[in-house]
Coordinates of C-alpha atoms and ligand atoms in Angstrom, one line a residue:
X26 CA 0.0 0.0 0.0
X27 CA 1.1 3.4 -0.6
X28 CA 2.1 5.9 2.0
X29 CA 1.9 9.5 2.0
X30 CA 5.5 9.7 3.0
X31 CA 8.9 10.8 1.6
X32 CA 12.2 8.6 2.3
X33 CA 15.5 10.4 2.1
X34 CA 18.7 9.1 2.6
X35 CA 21.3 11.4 3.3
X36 CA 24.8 10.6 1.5
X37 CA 27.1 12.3 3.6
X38 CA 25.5 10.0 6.6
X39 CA 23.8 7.3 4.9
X40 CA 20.9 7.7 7.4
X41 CA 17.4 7.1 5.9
X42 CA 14.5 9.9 7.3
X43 CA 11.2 9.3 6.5
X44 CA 8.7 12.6 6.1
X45 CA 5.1 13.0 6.3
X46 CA 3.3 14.5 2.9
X47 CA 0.7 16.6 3.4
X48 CA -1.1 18.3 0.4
X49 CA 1.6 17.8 -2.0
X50 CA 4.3 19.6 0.6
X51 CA 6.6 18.5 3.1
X52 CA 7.2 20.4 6.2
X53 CA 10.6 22.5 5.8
X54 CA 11.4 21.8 9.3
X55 CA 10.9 18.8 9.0
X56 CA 14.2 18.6 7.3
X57 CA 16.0 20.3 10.0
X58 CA 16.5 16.7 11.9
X59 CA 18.6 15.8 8.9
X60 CA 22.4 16.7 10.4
X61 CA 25.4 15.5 9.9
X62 CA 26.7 16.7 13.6
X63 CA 25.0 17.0 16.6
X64 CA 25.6 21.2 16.6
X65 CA 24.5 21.0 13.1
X66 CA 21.5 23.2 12.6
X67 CA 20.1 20.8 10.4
X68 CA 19.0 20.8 6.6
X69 CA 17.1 23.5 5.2
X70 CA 15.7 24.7 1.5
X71 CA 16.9 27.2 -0.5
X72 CA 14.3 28.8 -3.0
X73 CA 15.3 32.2 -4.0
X74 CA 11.5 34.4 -5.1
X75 CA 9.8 31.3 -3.5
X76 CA 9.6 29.7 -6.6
X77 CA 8.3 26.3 -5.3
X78 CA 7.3 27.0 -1.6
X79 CA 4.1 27.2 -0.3
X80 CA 4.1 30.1 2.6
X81 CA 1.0 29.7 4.1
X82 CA -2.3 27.6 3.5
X83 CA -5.3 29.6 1.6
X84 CA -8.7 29.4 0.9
X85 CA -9.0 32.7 -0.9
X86 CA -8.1 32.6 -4.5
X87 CA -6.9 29.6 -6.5
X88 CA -5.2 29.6 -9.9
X89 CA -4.4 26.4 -11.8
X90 CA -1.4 28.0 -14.4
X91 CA -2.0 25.4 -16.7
X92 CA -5.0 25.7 -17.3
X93 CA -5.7 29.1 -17.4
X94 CA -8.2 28.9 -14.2
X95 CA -8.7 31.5 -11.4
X96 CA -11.7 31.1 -8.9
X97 CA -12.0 33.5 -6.4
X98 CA -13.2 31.4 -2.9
X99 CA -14.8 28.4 -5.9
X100 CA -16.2 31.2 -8.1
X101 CA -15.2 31.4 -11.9
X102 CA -13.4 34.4 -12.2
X103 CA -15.5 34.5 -15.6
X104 CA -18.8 34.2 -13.1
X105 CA -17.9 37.0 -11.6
X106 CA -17.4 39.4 -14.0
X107 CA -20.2 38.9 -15.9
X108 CA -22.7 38.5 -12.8
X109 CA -21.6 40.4 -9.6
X110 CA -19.6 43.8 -8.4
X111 CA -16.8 44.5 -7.4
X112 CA -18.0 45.2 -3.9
X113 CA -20.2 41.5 -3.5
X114 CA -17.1 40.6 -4.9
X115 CA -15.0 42.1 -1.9
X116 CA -17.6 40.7 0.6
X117 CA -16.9 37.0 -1.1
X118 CA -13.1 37.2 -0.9
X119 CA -13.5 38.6 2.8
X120 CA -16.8 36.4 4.0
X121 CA -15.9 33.4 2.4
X122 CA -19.6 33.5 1.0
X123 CA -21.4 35.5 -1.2
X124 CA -23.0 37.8 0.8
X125 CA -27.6 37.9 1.1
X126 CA -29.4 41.0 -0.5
X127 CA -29.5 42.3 3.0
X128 CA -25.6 41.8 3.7
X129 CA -24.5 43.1 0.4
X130 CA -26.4 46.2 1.4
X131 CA -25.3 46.6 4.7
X132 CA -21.5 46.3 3.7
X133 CA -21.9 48.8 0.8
X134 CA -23.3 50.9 3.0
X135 CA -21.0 50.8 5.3
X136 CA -17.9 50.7 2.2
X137 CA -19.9 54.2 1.2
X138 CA -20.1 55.5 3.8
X139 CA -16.6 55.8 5.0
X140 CA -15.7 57.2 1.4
X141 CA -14.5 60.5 3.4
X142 CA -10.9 61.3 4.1
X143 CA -9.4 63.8 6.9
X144 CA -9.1 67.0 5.7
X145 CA -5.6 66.9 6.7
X146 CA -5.1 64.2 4.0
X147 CA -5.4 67.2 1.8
X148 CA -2.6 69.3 3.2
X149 CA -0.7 66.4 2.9
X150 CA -1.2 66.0 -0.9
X151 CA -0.6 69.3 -1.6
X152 CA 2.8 68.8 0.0
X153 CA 4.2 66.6 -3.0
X154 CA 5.6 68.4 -6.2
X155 CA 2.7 68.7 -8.9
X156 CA 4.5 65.8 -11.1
X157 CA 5.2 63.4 -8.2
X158 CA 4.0 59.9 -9.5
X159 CA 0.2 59.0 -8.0
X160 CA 1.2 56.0 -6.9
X161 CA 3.7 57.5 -4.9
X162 CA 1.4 59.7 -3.5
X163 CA -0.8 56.5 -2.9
X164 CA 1.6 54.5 -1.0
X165 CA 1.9 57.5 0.9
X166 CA -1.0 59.1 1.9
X167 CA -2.3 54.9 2.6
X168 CA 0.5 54.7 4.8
X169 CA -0.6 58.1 6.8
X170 CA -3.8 56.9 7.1
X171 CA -2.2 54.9 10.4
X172 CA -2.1 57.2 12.2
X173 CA -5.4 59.0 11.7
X174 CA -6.5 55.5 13.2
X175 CA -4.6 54.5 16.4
X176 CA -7.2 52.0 17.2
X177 CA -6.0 50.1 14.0
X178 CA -3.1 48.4 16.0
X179 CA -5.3 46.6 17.5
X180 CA -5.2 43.8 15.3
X181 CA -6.5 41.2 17.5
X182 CA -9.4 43.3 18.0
X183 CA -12.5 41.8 15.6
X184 CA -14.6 44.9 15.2
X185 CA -11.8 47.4 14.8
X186 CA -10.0 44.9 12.1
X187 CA -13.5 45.5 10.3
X188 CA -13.9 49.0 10.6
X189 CA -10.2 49.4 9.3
X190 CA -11.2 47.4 6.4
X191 CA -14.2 49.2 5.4
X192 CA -12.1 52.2 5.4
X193 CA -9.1 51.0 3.2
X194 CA -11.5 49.6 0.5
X195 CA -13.8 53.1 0.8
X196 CA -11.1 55.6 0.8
X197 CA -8.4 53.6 -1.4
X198 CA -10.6 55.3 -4.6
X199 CA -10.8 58.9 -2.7
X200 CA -6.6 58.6 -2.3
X201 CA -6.6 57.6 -6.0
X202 CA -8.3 60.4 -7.3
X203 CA -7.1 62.8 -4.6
X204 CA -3.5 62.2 -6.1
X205 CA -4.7 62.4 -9.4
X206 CA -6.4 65.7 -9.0
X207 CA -3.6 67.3 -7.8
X208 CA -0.9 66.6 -10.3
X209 CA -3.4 68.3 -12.6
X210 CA -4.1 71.2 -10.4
X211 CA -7.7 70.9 -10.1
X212 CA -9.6 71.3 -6.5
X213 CA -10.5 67.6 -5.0
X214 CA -13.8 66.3 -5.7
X215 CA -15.5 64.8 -2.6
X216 CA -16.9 61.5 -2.6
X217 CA -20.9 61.6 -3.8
X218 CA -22.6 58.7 -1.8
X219 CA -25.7 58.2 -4.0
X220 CA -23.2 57.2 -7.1
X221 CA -22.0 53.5 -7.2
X222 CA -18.0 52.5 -6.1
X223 CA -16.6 52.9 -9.5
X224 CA -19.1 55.5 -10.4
X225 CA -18.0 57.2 -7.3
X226 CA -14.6 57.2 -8.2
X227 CA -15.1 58.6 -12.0
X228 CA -16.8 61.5 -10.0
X229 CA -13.8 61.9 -8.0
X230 CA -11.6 61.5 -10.7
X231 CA -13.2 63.7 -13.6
X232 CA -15.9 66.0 -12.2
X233 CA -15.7 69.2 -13.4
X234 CA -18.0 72.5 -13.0
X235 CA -21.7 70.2 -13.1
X236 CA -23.4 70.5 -10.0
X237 CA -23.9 66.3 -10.4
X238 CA -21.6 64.1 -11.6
X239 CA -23.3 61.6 -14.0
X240 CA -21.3 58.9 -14.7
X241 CA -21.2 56.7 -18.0
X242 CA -23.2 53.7 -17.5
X243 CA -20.4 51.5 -19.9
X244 CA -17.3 53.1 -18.5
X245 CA -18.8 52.7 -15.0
X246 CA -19.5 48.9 -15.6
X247 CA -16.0 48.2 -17.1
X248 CA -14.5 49.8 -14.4
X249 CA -16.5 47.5 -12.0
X250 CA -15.7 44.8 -14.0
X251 CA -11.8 45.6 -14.2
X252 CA -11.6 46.1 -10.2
X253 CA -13.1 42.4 -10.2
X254 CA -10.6 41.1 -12.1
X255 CA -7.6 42.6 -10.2
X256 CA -9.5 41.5 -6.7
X257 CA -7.1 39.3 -5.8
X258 CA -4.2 36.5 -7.1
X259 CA -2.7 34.0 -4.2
X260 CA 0.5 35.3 -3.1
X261 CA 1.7 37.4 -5.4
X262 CA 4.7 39.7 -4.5
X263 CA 2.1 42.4 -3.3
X264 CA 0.5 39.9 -1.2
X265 CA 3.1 38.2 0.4
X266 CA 4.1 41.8 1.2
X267 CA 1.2 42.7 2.9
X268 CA 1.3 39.4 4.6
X269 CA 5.0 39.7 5.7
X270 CA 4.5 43.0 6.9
X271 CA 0.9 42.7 9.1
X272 CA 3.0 39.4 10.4
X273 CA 4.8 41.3 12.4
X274 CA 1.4 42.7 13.8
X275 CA 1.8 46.1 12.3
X276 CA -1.4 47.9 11.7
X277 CA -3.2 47.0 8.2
X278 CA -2.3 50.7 7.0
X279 CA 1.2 50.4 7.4
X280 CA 1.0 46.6 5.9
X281 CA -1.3 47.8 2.7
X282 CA 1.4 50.5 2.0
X283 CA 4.0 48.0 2.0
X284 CA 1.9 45.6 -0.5
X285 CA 1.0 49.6 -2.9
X286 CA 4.4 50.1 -2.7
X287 CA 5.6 46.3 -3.9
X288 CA 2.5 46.2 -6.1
X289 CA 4.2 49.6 -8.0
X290 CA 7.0 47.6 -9.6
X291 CA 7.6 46.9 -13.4
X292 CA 7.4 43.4 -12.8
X293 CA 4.0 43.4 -11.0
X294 CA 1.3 46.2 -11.0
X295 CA 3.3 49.0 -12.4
X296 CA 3.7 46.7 -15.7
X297 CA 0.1 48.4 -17.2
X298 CA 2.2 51.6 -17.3
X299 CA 5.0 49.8 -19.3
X300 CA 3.1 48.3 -21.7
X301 CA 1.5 51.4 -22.6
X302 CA 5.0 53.6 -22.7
X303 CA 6.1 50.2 -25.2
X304 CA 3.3 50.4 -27.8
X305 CA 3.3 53.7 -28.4
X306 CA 7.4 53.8 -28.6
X307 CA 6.5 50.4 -30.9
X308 CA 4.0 53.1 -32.7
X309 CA 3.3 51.0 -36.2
X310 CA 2.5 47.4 -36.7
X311 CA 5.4 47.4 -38.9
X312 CA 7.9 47.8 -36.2
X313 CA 6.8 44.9 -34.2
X314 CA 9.4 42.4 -35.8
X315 CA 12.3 44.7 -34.9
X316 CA 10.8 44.9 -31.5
X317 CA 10.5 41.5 -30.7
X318 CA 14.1 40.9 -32.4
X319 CA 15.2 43.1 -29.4
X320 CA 13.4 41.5 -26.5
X321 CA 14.4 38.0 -28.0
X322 CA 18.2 39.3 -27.9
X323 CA 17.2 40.3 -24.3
X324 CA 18.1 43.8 -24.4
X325 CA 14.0 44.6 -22.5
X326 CA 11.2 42.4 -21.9
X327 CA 7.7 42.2 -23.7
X328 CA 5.8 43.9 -20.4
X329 CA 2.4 42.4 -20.1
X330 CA 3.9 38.9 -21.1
X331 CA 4.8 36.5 -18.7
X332 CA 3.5 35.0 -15.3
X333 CA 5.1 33.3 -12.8
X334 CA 2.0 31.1 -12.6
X335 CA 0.4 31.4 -15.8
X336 CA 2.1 29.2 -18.4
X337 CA -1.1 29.9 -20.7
X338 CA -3.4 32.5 -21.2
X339 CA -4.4 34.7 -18.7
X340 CA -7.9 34.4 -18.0
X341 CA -8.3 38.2 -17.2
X342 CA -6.5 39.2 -20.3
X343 CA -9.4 37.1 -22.1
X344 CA -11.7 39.0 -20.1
X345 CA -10.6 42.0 -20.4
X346 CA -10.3 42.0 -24.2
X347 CA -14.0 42.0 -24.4
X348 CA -13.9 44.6 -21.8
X349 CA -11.8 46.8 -24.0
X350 CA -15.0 46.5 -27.2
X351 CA -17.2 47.6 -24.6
X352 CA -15.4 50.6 -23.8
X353 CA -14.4 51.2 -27.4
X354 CA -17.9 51.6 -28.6
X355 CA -18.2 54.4 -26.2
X356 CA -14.7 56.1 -26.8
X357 CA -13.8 55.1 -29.9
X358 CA -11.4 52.8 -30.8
X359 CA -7.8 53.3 -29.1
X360 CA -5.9 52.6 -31.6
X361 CA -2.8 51.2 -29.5
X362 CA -5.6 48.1 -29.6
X363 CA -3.9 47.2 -33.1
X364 CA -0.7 47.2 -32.0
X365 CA -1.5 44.9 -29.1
X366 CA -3.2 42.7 -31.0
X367 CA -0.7 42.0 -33.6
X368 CA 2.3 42.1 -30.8
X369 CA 0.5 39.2 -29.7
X370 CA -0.7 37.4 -32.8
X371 CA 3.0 37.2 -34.0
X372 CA 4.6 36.6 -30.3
X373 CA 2.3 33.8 -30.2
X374 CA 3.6 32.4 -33.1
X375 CA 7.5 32.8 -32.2
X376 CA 9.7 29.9 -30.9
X377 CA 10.9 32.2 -27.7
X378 CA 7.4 32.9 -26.4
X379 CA 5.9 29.2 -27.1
X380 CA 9.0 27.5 -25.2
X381 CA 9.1 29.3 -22.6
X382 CA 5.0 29.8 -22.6
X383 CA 4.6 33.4 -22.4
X384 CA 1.4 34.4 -22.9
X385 CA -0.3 37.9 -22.6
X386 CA -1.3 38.9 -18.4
X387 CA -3.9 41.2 -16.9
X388 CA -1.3 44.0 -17.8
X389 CA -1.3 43.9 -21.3
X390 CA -4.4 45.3 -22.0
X391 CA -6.0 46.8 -19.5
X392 CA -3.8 50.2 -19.9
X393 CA -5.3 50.4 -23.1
X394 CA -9.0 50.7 -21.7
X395 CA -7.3 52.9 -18.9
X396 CA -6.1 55.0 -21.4
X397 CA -9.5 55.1 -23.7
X398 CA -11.5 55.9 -20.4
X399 CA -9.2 59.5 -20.4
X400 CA -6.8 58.0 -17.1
X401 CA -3.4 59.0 -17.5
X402 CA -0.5 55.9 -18.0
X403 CA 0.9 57.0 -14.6
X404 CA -2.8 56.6 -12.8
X405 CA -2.3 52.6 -14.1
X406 CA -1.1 50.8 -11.1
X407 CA -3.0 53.0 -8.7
X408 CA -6.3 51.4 -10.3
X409 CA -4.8 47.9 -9.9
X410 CA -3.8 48.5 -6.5
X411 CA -7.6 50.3 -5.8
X412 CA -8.8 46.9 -7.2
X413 CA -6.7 44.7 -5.0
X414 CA -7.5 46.6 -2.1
X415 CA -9.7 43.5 -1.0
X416 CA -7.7 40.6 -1.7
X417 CA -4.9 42.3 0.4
X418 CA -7.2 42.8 3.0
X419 CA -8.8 39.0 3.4
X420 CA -5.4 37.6 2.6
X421 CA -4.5 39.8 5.9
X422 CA -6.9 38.9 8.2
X423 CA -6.3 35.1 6.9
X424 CA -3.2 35.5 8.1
X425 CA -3.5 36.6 11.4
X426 CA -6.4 34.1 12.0
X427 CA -4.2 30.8 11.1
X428 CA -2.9 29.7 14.4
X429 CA 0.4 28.2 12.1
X430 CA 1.6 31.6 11.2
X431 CA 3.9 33.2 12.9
X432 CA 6.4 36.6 12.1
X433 CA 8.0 36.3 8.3
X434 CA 11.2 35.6 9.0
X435 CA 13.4 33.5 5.7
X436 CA 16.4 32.1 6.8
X437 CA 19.4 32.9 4.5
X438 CA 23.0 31.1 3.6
X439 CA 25.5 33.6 4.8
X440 CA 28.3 33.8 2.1
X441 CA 30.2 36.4 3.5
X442 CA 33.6 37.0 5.7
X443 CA 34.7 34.8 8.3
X444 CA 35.3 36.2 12.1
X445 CA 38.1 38.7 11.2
X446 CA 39.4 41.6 13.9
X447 CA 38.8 45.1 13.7
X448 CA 41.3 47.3 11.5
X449 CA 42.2 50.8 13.1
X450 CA 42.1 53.0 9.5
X451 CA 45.5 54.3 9.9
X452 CA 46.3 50.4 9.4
X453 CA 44.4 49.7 6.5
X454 CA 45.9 49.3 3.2
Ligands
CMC501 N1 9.5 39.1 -22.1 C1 10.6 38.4 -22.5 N2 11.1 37.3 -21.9 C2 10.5 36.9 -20.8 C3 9.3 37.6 -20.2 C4 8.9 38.8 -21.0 N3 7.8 39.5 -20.5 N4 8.9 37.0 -19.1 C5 9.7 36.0 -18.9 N5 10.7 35.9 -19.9 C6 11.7 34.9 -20.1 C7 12.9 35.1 -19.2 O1 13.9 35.9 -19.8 C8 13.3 33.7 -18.9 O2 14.0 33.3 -20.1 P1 15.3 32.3 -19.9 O3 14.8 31.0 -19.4 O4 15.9 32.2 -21.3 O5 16.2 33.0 -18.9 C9 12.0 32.9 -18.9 O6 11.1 33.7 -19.7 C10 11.4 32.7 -17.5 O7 11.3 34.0 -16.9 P2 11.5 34.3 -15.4 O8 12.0 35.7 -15.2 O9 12.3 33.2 -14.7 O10 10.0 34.1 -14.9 P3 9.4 34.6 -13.5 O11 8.3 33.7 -13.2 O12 10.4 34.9 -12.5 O13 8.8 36.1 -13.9 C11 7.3 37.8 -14.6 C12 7.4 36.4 -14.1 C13 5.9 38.2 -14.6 C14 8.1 38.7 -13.6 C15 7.9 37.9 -16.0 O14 7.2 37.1 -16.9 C16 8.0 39.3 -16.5 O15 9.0 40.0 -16.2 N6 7.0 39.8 -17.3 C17 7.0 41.2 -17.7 C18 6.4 42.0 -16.6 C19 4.9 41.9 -16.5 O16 4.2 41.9 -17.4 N7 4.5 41.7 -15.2 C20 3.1 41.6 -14.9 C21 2.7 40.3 -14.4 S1 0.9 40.0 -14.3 C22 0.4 41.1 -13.1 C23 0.8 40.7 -11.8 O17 0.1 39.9 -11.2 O18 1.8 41.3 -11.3

């Protein structure tokens, strides 16, 4: 009969260990009894960016990479765009279960009604230069909110943890735009509580001299749609940020500034930007050979390709293509759309991108959409990170429920100097 064990036999010893399996893992410290002296501190694993290491146990979001699946708590992701919002959609990841009519009103309620930020907030915007990056100002101003909130350290404290959440997920937009608004010089546009969340945040964002902000029903949707879709991804780097950081109990603030601040990389959130800043330096269809001769020679990578899980096709860049016609027959056609599309029709069809099976992610098209819907390239990985928002904040309070975690802490192989003595400088060469 099989077991659901692992036998290892360490060479240098010749001992045998057998180790328990548990849901496809062994335990890592499990290995540490493996030793080849008694002052040994035993075997460890060495897995630089995690890339086979399971961190914590989940039951938020699941991807299968291969397939092309993500489910948020057993949902299709494809379920949920077409049928819910983005905030039933935050209740799921958070609840665990779709909420009833009179839950889902009660938490947008309360999500709207917290839409407010300190006037102080403001002062503190105005106090970056007028070109400072929003996301910047994002990280920022979500990392002040702390200590508006004293109470928020208390993380062990159920109804404040809730409060603190419905205020990240209800202000997150009014930062957003706040930022926005001030690197084009015009006065801040308060939250309007009889308009939806992402019809709420278009006020915010683009209201002008009207008394009432009416937003467009199709941009409004999309934008629902797109905050879906970014909701939330296992542990990404962003994630595992905000996880690493509220491990060492620090208040959620402080953690979701951390996870903004990893989300704003190239690599992960910030890659919308990129895309967009490559297909308009691409600029014709005809230069997309040359261009794709250059990433092949790896001079620059094809941003919006690539996923460290994914190895085929994104199901929210499939999504979000058919986002991008919806949009389009309000806007008009962005015509960076052809460019895309070809970048991918003949990356699809190259040797480089099939081995190694990069496929297009959430980041290729979205900015394109972003872009149509009049939001500037550099507002890009503010909306992802508005999106996540909710995901950060269930894969938070996950965390601190699950009795098994404890303070991030990796271990590392030290490969520098041995115990040398001090120099004095006159006696260094
Ligand atoms: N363009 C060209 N080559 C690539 C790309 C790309 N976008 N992505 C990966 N590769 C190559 C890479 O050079 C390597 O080739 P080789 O084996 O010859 O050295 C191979 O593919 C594997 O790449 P990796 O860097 O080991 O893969 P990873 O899992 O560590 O990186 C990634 C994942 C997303 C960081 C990477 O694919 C990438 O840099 N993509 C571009 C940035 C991007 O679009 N990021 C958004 C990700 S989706 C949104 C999110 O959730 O963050």
């Amino acid at each position: 009969m099989s077991k659901s064990t692992l036998s290892v036999t360490d060479n240098r010893t010749g001992k045998t260990y057998e180790l328990p399996i548990q849901d496809g893992t062994i335990r890592a410290v499990d290995l540490r009894q493996i030793k080849v002296a008694s002052d040994d501190a035993g075997l460890a694993t060495y897995d630089p960016g995690f890339l086979n290491t399971a961190a914590c146990r989940s039951a938020i979001s699941y991807i299968d990479g291969d397939k092309g699946i993500l489910r948020y708590r057993g949902y299709p992701i494809e379920q949920l765009a077409e049928r819910s919002t983005f905030l039933e959609t935050a209740y799921l990841l958070l609840h665990g279960e779709l909420p009833s009519a009179a839950e889902l009103d009660s938490w947008v309620y309360n999500v709207t009604h917290h839409t407010i930020v300190h006037e102080s907030i403001k002062k503190f915007i105005d106090g970056f230069h007028h070109d400072a990056h929003p996301m910047g100002v994002f990280v920022s101003t979500v990392a002040a909110l702390s200590t508006f909130y004293p109470e928020a350290k208390q993380i062990t404290n159920e109804t404040s943890r809730w409060n603190q959440i419905f205020r990240l997920i209800a202000k997150a937009p009014t930062l957003a735009a706040f930022a926005y608004r001030h690197s084009v010089g015009m006065p801040y546009a308060y939250p309007d509580n009889d308009l939806s969340y992402p019809g709420n945040f278009l006020n915010m964002m683009f209201k002008a001299t009207e008394v009432k902000y009416t937003p467009n029903k199709t941009l409004e949707h999309a934008l629902d749609v797109l905050f879906i879709l970014h909701a939330d991804h296992e542990q990404n780097c962003s994630t595992s940020a905000m996880r690493g950081v509220g491990s060492s109990h620090a208040d959620p603030y402080s953690a979701m500034a951390a996870a903004a601040a990893a989300l704003y990389g190239p690599l992960h959130g910030g890659a919308n930007e990129e895309v967009l800043k490559m297909l308009r330096e691409i600029r014709s269809k005809d230069n997309i050979p040359a261009y794709l001769e250059r990433v092949k020679r790896g001079e620059f990578r094809l941003f919006g390709f690539g996923h460290r899980i994914y190895k085929s096709y994104d199901p929210r860049a499939k999504l979000i293509k058919r986002v991008a016609e919806e949009v389009f027959d309000v806007t008009g056609k962005n015509p960076l759309i052809d460019i895309a599309m070809e970048l991918e029709r003949i990356a699809l069809q190259e040797d480089y991108f099939v081995t190694r099976k990069l496929y297009p992610n959430v980041d290729f098209y979205s900015g394109i959409i972003y872009e149509a819907m009049k939001f500037p390239t550099d507002m890009f990985p503010v909306l992802f990170a508005i999106g996540r928002t909710p995901g950060w904040l269930a894969q938070w309070q996950e965390m601190l429920l699950d009795k098994e975690q404890k303070i991030a802490r990796p271990h590392q192989i030290y490969t520098g100097s041995d115990k040398r003595d001090y120099v004095p400088i006159e006696n260094r060469s």
